[in-house]
Short mmCIF file of N, CA and C in Angstrom, two decimals:
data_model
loop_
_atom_site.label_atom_id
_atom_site.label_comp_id
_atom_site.label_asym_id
_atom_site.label_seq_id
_atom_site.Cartn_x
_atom_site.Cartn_y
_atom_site.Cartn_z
N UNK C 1 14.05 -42.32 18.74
CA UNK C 1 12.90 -41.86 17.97
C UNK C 1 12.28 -43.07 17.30
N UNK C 2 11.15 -43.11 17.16
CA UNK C 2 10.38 -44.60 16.75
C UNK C 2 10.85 -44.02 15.56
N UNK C 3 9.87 -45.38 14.75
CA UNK C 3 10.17 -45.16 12.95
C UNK C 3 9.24 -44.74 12.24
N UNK C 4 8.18 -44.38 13.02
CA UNK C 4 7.08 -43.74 12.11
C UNK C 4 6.77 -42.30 12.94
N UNK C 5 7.72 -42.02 13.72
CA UNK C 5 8.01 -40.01 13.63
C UNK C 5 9.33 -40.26 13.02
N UNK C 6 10.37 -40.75 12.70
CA UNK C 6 11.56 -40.46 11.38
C UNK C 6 10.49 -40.85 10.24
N UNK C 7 9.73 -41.37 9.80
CA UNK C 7 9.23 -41.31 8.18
C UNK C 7 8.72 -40.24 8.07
N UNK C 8 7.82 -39.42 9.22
CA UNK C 8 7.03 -38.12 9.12
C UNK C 8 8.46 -37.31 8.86
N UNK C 9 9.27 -37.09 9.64
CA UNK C 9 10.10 -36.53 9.62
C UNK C 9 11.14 -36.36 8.31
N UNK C 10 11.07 -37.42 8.00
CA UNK C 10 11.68 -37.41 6.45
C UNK C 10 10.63 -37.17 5.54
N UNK C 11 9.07 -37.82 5.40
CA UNK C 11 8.16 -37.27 4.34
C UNK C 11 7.91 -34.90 4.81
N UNK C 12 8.24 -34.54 5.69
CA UNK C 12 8.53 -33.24 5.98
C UNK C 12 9.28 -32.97 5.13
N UNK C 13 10.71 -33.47 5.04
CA UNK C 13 12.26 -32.13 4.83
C UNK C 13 12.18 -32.59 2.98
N UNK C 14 11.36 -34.43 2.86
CA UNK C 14 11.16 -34.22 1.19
C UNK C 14 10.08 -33.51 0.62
N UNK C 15 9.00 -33.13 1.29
CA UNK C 15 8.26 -31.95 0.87
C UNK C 15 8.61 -30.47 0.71
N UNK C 16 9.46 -29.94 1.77
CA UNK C 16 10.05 -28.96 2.11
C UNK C 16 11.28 -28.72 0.47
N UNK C 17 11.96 -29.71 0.22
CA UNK C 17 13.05 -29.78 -0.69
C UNK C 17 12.25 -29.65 -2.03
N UNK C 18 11.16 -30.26 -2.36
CA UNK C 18 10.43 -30.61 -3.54
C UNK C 18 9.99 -29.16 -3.73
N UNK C 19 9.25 -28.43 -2.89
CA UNK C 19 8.61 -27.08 -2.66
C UNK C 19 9.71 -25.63 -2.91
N UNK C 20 11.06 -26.52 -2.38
CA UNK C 20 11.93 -25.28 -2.72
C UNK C 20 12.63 -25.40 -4.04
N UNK C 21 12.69 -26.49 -4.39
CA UNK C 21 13.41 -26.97 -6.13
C UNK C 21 12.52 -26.78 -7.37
N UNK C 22 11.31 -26.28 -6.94
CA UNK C 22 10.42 -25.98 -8.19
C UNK C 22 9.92 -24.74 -7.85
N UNK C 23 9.87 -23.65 -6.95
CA UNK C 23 10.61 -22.46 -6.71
C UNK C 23 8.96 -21.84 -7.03
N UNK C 24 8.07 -22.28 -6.27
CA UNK C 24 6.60 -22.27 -6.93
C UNK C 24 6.28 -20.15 -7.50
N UNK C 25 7.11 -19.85 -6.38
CA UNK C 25 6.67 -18.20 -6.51
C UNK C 25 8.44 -17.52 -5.98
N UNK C 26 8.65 -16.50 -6.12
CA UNK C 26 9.77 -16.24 -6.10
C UNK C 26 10.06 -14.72 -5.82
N UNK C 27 10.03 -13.77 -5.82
CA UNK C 27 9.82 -12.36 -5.40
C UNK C 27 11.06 -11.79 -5.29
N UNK C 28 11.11 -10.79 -6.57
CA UNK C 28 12.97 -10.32 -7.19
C UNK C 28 12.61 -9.08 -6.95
N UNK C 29 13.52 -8.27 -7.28
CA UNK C 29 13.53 -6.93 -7.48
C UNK C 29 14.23 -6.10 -8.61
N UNK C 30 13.96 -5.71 -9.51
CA UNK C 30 14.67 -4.76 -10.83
C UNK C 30 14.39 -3.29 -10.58
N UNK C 31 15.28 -3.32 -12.29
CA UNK C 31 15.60 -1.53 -12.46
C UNK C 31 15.23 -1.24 -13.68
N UNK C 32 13.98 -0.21 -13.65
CA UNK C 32 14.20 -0.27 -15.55
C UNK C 32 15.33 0.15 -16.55
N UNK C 33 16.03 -0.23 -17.10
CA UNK C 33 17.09 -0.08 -17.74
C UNK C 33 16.58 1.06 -19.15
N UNK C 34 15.37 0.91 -19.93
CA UNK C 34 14.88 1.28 -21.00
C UNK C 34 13.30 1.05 -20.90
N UNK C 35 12.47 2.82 -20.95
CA UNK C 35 11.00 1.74 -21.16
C UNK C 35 10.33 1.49 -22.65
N UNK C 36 11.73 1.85 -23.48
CA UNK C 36 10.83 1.55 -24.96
C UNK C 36 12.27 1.57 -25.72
N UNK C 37 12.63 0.00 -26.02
CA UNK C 37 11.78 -1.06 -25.77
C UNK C 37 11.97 -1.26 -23.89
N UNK C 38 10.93 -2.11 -23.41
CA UNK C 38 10.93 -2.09 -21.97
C UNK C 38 12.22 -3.17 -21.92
N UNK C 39 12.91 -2.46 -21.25
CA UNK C 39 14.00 -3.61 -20.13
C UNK C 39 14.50 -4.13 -19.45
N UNK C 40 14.22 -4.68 -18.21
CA UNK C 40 14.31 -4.40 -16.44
C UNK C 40 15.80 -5.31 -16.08
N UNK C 41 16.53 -5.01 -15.60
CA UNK C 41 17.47 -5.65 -15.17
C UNK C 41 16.99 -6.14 -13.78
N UNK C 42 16.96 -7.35 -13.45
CA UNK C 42 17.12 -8.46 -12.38
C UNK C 42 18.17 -8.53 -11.12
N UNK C 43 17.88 -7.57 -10.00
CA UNK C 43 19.21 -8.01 -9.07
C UNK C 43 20.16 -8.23 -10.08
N UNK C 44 20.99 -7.38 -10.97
CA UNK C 44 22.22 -7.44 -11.63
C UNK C 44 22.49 -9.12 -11.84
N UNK C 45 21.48 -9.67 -12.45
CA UNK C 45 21.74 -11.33 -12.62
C UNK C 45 21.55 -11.32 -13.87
N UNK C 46 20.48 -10.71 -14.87
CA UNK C 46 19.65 -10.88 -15.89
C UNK C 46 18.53 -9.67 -16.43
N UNK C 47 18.74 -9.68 -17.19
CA UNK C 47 17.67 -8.51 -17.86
C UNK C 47 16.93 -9.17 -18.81
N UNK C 48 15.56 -8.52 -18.58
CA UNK C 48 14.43 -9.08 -19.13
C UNK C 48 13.63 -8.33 -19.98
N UNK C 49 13.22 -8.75 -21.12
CA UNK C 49 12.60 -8.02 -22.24
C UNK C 49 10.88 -8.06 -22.33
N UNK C 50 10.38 -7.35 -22.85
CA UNK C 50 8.73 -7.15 -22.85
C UNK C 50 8.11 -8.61 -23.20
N UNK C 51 9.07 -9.03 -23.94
CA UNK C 51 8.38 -10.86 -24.13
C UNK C 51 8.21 -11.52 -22.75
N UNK C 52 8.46 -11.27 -21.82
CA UNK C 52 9.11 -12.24 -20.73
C UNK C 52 8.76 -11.25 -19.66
N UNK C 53 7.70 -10.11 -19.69
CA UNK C 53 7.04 -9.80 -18.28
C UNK C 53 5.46 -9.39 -18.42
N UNK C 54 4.95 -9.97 -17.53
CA UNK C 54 3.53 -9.07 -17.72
C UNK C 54 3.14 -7.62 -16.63
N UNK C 55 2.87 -7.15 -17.14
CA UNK C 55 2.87 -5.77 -16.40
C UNK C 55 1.46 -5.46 -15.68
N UNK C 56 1.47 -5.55 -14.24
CA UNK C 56 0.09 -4.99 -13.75
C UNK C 56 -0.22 -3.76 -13.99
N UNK C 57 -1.62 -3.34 -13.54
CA UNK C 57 -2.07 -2.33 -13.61
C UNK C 57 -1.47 -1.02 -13.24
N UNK C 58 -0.64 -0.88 -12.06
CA UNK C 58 0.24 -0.14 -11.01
C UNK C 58 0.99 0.36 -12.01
N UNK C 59 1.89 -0.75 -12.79
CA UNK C 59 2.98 -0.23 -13.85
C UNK C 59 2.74 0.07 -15.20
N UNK C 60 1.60 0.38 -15.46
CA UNK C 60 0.54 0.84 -17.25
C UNK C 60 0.06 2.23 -16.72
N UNK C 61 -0.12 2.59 -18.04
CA UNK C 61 -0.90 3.88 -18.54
C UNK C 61 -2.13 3.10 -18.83
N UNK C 62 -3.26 3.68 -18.29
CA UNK C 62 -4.52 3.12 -18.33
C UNK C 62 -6.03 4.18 -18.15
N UNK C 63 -7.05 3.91 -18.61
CA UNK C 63 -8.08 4.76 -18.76
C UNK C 63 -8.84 4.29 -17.42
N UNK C 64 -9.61 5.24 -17.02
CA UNK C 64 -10.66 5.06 -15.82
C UNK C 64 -11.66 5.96 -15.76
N UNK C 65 -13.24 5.50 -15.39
CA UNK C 65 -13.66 6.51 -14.94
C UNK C 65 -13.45 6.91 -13.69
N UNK C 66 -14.06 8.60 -13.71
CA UNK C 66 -14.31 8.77 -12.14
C UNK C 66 -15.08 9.86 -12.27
N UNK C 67 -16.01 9.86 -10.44
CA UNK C 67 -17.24 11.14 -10.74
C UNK C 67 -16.43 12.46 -9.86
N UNK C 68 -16.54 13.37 -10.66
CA UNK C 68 -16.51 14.18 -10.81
C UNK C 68 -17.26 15.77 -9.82
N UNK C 69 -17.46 16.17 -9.27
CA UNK C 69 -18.23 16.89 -8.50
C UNK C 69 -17.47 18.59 -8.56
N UNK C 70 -17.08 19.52 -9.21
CA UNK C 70 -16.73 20.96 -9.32
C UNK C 70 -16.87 22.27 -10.02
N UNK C 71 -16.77 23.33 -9.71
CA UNK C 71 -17.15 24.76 -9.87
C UNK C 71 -15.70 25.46 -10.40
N UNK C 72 -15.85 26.05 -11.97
CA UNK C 72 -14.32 26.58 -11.89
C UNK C 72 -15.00 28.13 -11.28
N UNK C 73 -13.78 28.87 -11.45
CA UNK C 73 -14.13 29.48 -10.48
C UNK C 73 -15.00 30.70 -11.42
N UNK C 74 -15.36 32.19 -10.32
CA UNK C 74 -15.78 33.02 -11.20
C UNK C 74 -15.33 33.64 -12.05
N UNK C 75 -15.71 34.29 -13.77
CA UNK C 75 -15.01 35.06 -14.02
C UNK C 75 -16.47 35.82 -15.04
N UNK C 76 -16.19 37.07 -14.47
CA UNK C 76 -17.58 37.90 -14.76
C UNK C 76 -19.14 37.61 -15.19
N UNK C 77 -19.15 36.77 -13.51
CA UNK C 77 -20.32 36.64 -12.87
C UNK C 77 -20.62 35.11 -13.98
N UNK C 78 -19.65 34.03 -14.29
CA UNK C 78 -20.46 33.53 -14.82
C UNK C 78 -19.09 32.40 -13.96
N UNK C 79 -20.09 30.92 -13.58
CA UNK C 79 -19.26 29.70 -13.00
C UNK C 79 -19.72 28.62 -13.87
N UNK C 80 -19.47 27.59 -14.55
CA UNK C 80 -19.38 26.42 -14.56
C UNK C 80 -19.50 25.45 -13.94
N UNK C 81 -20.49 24.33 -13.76
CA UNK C 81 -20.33 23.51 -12.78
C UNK C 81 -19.91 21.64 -13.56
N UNK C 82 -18.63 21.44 -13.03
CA UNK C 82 -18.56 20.07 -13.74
C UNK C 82 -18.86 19.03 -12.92
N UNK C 83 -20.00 17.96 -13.18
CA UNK C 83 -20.45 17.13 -12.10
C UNK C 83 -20.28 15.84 -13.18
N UNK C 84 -20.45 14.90 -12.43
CA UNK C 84 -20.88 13.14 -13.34
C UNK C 84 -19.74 12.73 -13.45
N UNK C 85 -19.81 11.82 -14.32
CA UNK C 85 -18.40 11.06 -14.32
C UNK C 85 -18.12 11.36 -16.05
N UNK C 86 -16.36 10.99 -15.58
CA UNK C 86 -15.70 11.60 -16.72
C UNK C 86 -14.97 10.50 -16.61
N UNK C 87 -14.11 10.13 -18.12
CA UNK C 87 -12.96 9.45 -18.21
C UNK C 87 -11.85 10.18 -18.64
N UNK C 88 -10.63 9.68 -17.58
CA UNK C 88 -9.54 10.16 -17.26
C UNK C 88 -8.67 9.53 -17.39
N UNK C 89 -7.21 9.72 -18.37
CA UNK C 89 -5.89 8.48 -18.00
C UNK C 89 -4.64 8.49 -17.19
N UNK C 90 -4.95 7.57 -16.53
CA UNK C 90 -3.83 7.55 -15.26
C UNK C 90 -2.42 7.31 -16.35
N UNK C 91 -1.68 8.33 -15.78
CA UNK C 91 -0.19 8.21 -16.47
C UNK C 91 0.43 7.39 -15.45
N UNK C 92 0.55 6.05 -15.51
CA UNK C 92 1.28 5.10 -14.67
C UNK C 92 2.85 4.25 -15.04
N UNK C 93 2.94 4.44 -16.77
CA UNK C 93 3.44 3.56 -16.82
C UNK C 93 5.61 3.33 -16.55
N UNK C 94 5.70 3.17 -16.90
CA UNK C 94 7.43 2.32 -16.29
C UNK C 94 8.44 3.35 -16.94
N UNK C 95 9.25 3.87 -16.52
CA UNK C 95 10.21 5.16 -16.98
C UNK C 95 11.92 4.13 -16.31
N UNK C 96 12.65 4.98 -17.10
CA UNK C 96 13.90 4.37 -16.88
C UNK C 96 14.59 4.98 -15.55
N UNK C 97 14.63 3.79 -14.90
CA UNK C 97 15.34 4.26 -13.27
C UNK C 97 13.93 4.07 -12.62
N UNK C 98 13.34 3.65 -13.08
CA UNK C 98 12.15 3.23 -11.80
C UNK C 98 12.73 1.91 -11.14
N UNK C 99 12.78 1.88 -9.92
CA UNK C 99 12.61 -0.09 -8.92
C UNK C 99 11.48 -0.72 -8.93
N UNK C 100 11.19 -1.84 -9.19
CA UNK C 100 10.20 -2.39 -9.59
C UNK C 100 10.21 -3.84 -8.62
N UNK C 101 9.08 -4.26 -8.36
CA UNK C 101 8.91 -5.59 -7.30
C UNK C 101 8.58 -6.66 -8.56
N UNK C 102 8.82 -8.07 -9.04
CA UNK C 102 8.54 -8.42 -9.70
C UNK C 102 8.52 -10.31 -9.09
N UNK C 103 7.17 -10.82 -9.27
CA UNK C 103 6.75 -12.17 -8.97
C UNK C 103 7.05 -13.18 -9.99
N UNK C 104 7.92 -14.01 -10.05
CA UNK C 104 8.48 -14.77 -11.11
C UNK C 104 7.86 -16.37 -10.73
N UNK C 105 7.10 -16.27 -12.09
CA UNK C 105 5.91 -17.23 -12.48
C UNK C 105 6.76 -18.50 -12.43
N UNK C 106 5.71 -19.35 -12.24
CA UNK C 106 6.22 -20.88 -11.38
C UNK C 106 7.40 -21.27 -12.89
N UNK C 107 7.86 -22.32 -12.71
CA UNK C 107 8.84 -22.54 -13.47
C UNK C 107 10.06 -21.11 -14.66
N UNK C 108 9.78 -20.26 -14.01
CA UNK C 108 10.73 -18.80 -14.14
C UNK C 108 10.74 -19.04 -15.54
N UNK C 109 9.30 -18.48 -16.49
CA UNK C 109 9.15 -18.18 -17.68
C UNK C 109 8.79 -16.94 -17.88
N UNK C 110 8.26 -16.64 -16.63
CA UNK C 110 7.10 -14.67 -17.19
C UNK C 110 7.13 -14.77 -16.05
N UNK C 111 7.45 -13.41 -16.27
CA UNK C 111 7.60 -12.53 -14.72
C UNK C 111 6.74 -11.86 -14.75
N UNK C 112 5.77 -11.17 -13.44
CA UNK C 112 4.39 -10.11 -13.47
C UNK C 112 5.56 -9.01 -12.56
N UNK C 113 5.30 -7.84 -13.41
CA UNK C 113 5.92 -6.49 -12.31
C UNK C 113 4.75 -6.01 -12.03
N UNK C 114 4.66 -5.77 -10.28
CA UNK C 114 3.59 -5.67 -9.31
C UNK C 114 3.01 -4.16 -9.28
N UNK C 115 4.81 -3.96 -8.68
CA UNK C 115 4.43 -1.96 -8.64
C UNK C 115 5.98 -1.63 -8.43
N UNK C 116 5.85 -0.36 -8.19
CA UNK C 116 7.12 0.48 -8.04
C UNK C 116 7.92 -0.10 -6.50
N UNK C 117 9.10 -0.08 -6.12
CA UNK C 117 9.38 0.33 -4.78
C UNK C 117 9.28 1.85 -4.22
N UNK C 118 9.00 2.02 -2.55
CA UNK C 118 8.91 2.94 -2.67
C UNK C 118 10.59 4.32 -2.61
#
């Protein structure tokens, strides 16, 4: 092998090593242990407290609109029609014994939980 495919070859496996020792993104899996206060246990390694995760949208209770388009039904000769948009809250958030997918932020300070498993 010449010496300048071994330098490629070595500037490769020290990029490769550098890329895996600073662990840029990382993708775990937990359990909620408690959601108040919130507590997720880590692949049975570590449990993690509300300081130390940020929670997407998937795993919150959160407000939304949405439109609306319906008729309740009859009741002596008189219907209702509900149309337009209304705001509604999605009951989403984290209950104990949920599995959770969680992306552990570059240097493993704050973790983001994504969504549920299914």
């Amino acid at each position: 092998m010449s010496d300048a495919a071994e330098l490629v070859k070595v500037i490769k496996r020290t990029a490769m090593e550098a890329v895996e020792k600073g662990k840029p993104v990382n993708i775990l899996f937990g359990k909620v242990v408690s959601a108040d206060p919130l507590r997720i246990n880590v692949e049975q390694r570590m449990e993690l407290g509300r300081s130390q995760l940020i929670l997407g949208r998937n795993v919150t209770d959160y407000e939304t609109e949405v439109t609306v388009e319906a008729r309740t039904e009859e009741a002596m000769d008189h219907i209702h029609r509900i149309e337009g948009k209304r705001k509604v809250t999605v009951h989403n958030g984290l209950a104990a014994g949920d599995e959770v997918i969680l992306i552990r932020q570059q240097c493993g300070q704050k973790y983001l939980v994504v969504d549920r498993t299914a």
